[in-house]
mmCIF file of C-alpha atoms in Angstrom:
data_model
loop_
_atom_site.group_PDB
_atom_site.id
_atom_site.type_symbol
_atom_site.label_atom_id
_atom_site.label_comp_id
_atom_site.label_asym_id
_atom_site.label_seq_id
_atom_site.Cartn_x
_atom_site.Cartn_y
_atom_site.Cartn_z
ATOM 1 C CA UNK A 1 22.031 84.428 98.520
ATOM 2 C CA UNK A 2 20.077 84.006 101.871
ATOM 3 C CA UNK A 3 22.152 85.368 104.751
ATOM 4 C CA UNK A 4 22.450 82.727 107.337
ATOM 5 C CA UNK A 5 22.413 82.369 111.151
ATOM 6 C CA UNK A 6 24.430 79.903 113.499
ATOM 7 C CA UNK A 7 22.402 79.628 116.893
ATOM 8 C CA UNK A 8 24.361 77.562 119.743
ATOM 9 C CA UNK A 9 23.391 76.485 122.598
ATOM 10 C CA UNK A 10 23.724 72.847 124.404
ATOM 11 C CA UNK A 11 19.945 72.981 125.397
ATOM 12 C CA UNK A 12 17.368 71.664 122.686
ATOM 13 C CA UNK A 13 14.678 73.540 123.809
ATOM 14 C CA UNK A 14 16.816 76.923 123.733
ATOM 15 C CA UNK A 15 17.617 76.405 120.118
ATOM 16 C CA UNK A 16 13.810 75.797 119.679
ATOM 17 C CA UNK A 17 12.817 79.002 121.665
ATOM 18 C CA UNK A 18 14.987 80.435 119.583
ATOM 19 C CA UNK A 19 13.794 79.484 116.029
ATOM 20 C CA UNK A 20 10.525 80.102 117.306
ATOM 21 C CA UNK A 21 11.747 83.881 117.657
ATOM 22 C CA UNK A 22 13.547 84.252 114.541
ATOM 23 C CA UNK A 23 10.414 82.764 112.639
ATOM 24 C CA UNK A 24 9.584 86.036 111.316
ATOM 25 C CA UNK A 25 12.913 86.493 110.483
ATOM 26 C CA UNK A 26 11.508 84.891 106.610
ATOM 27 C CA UNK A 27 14.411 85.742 104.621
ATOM 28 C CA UNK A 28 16.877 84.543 106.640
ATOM 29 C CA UNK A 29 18.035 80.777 107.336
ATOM 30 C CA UNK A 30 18.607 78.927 110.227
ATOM 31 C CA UNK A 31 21.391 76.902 111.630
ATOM 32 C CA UNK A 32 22.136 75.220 114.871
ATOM 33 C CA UNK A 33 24.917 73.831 117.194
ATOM 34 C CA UNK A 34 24.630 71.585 120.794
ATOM 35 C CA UNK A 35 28.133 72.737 120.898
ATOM 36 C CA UNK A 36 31.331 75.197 120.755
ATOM 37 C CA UNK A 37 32.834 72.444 119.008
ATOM 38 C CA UNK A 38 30.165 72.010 116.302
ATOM 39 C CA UNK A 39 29.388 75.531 115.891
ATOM 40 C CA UNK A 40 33.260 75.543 115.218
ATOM 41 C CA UNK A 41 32.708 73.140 112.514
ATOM 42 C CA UNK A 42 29.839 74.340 110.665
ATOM 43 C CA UNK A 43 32.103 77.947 110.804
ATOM 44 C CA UNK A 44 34.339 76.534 108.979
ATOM 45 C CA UNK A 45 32.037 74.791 106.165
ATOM 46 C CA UNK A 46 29.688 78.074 105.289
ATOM 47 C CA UNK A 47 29.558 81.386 105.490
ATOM 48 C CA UNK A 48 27.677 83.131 108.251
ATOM 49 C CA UNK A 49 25.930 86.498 108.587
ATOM 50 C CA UNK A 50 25.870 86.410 112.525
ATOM 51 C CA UNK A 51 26.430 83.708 115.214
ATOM 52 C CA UNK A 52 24.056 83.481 118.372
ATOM 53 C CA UNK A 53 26.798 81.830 120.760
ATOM 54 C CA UNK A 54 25.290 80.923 124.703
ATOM 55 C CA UNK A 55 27.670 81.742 126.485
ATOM 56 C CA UNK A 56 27.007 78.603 129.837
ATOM 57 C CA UNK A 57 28.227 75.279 127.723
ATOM 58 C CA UNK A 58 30.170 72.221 128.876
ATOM 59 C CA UNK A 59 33.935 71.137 127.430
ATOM 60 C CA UNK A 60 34.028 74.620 125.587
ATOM 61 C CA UNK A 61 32.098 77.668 126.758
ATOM 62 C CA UNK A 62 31.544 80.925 124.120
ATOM 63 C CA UNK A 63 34.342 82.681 125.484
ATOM 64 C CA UNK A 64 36.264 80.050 123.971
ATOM 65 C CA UNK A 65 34.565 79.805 120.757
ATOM 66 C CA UNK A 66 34.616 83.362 120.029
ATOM 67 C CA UNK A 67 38.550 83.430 120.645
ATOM 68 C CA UNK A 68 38.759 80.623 118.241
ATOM 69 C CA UNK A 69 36.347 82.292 115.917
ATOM 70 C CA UNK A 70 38.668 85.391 116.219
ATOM 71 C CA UNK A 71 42.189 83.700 115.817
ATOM 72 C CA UNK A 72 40.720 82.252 112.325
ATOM 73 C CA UNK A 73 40.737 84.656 109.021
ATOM 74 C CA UNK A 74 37.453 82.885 107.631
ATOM 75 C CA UNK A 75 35.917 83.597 110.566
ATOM 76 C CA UNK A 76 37.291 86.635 113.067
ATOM 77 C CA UNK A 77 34.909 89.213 111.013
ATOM 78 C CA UNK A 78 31.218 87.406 111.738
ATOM 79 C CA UNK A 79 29.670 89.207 114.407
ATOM 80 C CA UNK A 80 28.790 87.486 117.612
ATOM 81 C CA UNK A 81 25.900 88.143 119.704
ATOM 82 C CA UNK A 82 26.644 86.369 123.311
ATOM 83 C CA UNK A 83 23.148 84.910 125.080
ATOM 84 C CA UNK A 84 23.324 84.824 128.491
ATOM 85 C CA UNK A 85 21.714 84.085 131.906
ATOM 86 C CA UNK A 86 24.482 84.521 134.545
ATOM 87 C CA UNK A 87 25.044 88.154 136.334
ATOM 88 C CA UNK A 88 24.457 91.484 134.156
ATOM 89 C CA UNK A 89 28.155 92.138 136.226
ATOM 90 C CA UNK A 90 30.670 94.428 133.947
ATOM 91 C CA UNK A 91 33.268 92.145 134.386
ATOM 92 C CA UNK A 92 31.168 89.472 132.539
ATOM 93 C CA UNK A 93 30.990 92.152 129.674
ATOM 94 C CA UNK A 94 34.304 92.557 129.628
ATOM 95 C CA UNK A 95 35.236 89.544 129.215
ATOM 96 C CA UNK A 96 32.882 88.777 126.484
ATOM 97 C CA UNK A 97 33.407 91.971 124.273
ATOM 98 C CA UNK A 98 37.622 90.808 124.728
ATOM 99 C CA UNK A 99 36.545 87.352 123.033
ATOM 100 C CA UNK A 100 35.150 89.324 120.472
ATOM 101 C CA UNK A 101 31.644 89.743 121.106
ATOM 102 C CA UNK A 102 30.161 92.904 119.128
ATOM 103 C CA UNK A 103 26.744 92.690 121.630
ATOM 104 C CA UNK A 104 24.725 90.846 124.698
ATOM 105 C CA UNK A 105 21.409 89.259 124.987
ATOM 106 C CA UNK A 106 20.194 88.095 128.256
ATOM 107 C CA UNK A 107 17.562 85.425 129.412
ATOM 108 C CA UNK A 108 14.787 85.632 129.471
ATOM 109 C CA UNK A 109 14.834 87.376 125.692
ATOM 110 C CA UNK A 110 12.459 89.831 124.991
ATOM 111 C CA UNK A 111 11.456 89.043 121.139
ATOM 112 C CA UNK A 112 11.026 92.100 120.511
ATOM 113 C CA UNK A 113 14.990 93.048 120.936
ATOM 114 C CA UNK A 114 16.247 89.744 119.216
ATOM 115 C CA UNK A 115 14.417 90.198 116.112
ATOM 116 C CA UNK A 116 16.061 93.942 116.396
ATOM 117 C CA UNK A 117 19.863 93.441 116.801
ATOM 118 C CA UNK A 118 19.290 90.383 114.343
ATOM 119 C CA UNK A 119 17.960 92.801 111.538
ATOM 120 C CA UNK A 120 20.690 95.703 112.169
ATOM 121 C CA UNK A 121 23.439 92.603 111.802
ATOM 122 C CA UNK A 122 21.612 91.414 108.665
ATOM 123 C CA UNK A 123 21.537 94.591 107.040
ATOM 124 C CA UNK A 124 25.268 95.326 107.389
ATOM 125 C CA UNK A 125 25.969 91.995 106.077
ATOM 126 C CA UNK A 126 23.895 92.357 102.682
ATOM 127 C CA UNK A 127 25.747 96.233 102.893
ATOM 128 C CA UNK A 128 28.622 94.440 103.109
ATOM 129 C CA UNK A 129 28.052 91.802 100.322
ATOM 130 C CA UNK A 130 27.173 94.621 98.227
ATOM 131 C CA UNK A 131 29.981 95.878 98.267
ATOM 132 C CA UNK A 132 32.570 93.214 98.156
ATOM 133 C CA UNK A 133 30.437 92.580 94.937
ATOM 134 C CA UNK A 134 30.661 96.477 93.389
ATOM 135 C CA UNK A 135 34.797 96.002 94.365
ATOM 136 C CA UNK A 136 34.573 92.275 92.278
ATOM 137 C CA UNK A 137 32.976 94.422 89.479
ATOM 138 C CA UNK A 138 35.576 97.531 89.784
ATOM 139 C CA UNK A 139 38.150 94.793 89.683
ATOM 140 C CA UNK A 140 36.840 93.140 86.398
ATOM 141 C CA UNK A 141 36.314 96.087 84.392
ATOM 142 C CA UNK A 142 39.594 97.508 85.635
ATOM 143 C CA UNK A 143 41.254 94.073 84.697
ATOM 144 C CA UNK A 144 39.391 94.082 81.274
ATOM 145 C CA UNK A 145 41.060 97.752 80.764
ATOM 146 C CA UNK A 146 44.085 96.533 81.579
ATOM 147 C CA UNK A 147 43.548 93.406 79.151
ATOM 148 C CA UNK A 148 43.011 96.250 76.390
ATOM 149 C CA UNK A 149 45.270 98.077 77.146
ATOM 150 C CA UNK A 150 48.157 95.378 76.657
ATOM 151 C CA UNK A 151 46.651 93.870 73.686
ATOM 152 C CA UNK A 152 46.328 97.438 71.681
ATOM 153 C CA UNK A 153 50.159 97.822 72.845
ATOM 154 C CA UNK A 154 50.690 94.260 71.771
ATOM 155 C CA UNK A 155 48.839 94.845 68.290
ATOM 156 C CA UNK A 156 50.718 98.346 67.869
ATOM 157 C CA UNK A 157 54.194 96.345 68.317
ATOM 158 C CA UNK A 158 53.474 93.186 66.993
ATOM 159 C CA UNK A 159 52.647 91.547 63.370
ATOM 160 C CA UNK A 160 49.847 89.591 63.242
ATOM 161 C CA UNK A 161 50.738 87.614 61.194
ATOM 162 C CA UNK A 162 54.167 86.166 62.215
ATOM 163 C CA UNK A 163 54.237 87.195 66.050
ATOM 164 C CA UNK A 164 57.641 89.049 65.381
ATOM 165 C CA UNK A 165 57.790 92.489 66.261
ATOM 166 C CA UNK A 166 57.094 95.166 63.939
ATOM 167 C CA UNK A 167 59.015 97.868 62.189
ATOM 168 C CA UNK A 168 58.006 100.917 64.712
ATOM 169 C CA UNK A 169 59.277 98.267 67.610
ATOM 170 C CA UNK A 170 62.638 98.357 65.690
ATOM 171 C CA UNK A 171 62.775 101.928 65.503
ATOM 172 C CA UNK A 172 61.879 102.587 69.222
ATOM 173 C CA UNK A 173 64.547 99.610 70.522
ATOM 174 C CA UNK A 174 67.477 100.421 67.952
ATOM 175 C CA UNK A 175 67.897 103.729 69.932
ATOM 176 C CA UNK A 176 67.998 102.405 73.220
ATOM 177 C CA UNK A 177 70.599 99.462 72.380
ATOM 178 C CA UNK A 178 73.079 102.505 70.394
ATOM 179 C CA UNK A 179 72.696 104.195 73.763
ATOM 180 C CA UNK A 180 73.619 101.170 75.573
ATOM 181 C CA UNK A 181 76.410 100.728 72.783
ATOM 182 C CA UNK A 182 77.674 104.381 73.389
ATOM 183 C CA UNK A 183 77.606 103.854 77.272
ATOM 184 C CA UNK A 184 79.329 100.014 77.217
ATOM 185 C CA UNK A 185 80.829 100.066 74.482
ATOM 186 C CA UNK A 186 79.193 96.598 73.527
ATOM 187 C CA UNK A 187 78.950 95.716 69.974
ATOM 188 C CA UNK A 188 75.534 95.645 68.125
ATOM 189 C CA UNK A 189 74.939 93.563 64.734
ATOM 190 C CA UNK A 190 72.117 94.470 62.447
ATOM 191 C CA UNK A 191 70.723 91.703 59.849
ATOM 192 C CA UNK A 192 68.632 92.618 57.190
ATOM 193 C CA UNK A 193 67.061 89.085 55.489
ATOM 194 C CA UNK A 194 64.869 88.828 52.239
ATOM 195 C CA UNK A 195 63.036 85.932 50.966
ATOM 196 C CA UNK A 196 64.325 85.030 47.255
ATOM 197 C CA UNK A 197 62.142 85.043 44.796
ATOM 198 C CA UNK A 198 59.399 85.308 47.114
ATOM 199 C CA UNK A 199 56.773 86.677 44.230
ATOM 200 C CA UNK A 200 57.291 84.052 42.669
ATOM 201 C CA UNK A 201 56.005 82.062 45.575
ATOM 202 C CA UNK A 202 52.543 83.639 45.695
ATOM 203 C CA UNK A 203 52.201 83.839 41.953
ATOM 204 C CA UNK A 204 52.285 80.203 41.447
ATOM 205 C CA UNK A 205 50.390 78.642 44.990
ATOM 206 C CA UNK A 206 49.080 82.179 46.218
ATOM 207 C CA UNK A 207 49.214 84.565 48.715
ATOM 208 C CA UNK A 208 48.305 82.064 51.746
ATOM 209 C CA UNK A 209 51.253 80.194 50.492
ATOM 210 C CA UNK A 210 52.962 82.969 50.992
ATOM 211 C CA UNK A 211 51.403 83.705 54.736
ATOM 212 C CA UNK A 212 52.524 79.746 55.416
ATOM 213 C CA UNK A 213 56.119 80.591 54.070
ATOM 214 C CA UNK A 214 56.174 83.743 56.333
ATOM 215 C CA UNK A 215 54.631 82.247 59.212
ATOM 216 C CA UNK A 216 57.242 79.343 59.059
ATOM 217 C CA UNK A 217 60.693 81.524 58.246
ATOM 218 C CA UNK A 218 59.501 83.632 61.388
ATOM 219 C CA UNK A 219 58.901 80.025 63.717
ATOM 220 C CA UNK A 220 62.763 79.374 62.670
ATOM 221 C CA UNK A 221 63.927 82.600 63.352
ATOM 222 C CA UNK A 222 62.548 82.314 66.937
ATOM 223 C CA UNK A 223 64.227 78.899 67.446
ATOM 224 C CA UNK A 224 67.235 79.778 66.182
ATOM 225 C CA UNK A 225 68.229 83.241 67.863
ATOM 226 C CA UNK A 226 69.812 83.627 70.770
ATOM 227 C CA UNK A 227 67.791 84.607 73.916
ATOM 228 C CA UNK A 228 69.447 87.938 73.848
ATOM 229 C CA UNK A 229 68.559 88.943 70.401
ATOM 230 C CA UNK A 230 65.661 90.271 68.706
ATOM 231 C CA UNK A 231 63.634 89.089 64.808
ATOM 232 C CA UNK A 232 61.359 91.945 63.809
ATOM 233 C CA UNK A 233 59.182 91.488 60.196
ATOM 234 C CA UNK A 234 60.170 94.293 58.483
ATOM 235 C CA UNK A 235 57.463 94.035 55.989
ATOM 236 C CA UNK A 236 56.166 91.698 53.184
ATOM 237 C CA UNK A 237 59.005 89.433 52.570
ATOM 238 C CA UNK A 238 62.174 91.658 54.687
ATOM 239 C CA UNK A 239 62.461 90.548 58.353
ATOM 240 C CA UNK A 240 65.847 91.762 60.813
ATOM 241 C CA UNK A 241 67.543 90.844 63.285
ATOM 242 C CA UNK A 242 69.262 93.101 66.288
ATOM 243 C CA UNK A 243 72.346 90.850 67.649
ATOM 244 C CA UNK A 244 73.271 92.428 71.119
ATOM 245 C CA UNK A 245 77.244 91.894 71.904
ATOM 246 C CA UNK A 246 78.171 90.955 68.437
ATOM 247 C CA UNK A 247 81.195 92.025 66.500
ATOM 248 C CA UNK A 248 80.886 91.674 62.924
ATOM 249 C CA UNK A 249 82.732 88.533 62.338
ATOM 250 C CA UNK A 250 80.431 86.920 64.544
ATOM 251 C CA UNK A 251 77.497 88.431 63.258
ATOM 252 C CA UNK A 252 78.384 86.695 59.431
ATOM 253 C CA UNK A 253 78.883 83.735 61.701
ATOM 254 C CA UNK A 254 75.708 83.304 63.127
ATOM 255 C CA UNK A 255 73.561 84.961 60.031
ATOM 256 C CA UNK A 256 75.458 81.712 57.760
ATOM 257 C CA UNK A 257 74.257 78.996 59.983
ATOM 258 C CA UNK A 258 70.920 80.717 60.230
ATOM 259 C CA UNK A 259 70.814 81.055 56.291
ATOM 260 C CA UNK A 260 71.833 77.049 56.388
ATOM 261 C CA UNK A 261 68.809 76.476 58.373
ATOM 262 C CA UNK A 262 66.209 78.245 56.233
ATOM 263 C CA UNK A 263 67.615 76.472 52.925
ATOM 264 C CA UNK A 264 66.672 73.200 54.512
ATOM 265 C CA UNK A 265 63.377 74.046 55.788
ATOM 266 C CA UNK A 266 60.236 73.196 53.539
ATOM 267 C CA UNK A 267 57.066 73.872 53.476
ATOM 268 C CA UNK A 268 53.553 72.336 52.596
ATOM 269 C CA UNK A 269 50.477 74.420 51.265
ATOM 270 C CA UNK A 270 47.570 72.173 49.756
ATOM 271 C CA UNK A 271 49.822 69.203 49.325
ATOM 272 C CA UNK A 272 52.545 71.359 47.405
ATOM 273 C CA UNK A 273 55.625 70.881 48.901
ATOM 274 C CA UNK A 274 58.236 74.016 48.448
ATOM 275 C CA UNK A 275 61.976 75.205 49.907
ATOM 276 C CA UNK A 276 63.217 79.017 49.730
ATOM 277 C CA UNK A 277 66.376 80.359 50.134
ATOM 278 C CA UNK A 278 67.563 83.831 51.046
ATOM 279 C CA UNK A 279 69.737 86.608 51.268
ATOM 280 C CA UNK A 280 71.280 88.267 54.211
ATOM 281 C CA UNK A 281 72.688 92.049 54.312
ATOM 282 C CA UNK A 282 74.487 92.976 57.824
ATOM 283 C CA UNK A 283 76.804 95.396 59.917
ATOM 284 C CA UNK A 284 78.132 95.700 62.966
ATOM 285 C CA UNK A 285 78.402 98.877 64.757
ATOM 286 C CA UNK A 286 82.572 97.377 65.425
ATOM 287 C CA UNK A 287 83.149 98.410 61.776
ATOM 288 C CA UNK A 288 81.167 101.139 61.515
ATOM 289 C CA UNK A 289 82.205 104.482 63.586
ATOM 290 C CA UNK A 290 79.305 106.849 65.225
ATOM 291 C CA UNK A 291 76.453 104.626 63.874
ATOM 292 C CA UNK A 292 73.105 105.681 63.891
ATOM 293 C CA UNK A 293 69.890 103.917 63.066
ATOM 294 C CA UNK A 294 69.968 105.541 59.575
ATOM 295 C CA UNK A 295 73.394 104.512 59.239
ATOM 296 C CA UNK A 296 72.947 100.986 60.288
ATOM 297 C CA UNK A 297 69.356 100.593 58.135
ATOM 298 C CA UNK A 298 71.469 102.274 55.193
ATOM 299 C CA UNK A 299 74.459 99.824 55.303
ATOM 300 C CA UNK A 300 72.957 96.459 55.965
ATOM 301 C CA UNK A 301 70.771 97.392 53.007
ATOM 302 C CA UNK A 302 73.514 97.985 50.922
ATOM 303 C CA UNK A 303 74.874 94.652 51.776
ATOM 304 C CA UNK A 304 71.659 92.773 51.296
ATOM 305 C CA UNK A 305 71.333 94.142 47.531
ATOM 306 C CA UNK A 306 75.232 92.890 47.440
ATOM 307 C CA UNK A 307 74.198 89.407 48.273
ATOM 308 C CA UNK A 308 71.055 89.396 45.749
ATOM 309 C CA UNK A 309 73.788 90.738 43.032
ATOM 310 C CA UNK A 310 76.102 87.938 43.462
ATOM 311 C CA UNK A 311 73.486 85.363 42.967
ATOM 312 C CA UNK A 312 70.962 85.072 46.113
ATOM 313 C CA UNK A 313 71.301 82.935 49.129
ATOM 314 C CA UNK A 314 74.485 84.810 50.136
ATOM 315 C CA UNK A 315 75.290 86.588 53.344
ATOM 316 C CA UNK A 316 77.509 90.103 53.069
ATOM 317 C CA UNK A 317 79.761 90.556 53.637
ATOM 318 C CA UNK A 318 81.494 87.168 53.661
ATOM 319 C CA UNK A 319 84.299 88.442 55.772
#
């Protein structure tokens, strides 16, 4: 990108003098203004490396235009080089460097000076696109870290397959929520759910029946839970569910509609159409004293072997 220069003046011929100066300038292009207010206009449309502002125009002198210049974020930072015939005075300085003028130029200009101040200005604003372009860099790569860094968490917590958390998830939350339990003394249901017969399921349409099976049980776990509990697979056919602020007899409660729900969902792999039941093992820590995660894990399996032993498709305890 060419860095570009606004010259304004409200004389014709000064803007031509003063192309005819900058024509050496070859890497550099050219714009012009008649006027404070078109300068103003073309600020606001492009960027700008530097502005040449005269300072002697009608309806709205540079004084003016460099206040307006600095009272606007897209344009208070360009540097302005004032060009100017009247009185060499230090009040006229003043005046000019409070508008926001960062140097003076006066008539007649000596070529030799312009072509100067215009190449120091030029070469902080490439310094300064460099820059802003090494920080746009630093920001990408440090975004792309960041990017990798959540999806490595996100892959060491999450199944790939069904989007549920994982087992180590379970472990690491299960200890927080019996610490919350122990402070609150909330109650905190654990359900332990196994696909019947699930072998039989990939033995006769395959394993990616078995992935759509998976895939689908884990879709209507999601819908169905609450927004304060949590589905974890568990791995290959066992998923569980933590139930914050639930007592046992609501825990059996909510695991029996949600077994409900699974018996009427089916599912469709290569035109085969297929339902599954299954079996649901919970506790509550309400009915069971100091529990750990060991404990909990320990008894909800007990109770999901229960409900295979009476028959599958059972949630226990019943009561």
């Amino acid at each position: 990108m060419r860095p570009t220069v606004l010259i304004v003046d409200d004389h014709e011929e000064n803007l031509l003098a003063l192309e005819m100066l900058l024509e050496q300038e070859r890497d550099i292009e050219i714009c012009r203004a008649l006027s404070g207010k078109e300068a103003l206009r073309q600020l606001l449309g492009q960027e700008f490396a530097l502005v040449l502002l005269d300072v002697q125009m009608p309806e709205m002198d540079g004084f003016e235009v460099a206040e307006l210049m600095r009272a606007n974020p897209s344009t208070r930072l360009i540097p302005i080089i004032f060009i100017t015939a009247i009185s060499k005075e230090e009040r006229y300085r003043f005046q000019g460097y409070e508008a926001g003028a960062v140097d003076y130029l006066y008539k007649p200009l000596d070529s030799f000076i312009l072509q100067s101040k215009v190449q120091v200005f030029i070469q902080l604003w490439r310094q300064r696109r460099d820059l802003e372009l090494a920080y746009q860099k630093l920001e990408e790569a440090n975004q792309c870290i960041i990017n990798q860094k959540n999806m490595l968490q996100k892959m060491a917590i999450q199944d790939h397959l069904t989007g549920l958390y994982q087992r180590r998830w379970f472990d690491h939350l299960i200890k927080s929520e019996l610490g919350a339990v122990m402070r609150t003394n909330t109650p905190l249901a654990l359900a332990i759910l196994d696909i019947d017969h699930f072998k039989q399921i990939n033995d006769s349409y395959g394993h990616l029946a078995g992935d759509v099976v998976l895939v689908g049980l884990a879709a209507t776990l999601k819908n169905a839970m609450r927004e304060y509990d949590t589905a974890f697979r568990f791995g290959g056919e066992e998923f569980a569910v933590l139930l914050r602020g639930t007592t046992k007899v609501q825990a059996i409660k909510v695991c029996q509609r949600l077994r409900m729900m699974l018996e009427q969902e089916h599912y469709v792999y290569q035109g085969q159409e297929f339902r599954i039941t299954v079996s649901i093992g919970l506790c509550a820590t309400d009915h069971l004293p100091d529990a750990t995660r060991e404990r909990m894990i320990e008894q909800a399996d007990k109770e999901l072997y229960r409900a295979k032993a009476a028959g599958r498709n059972q949630v226990c305890p019943e009561s």
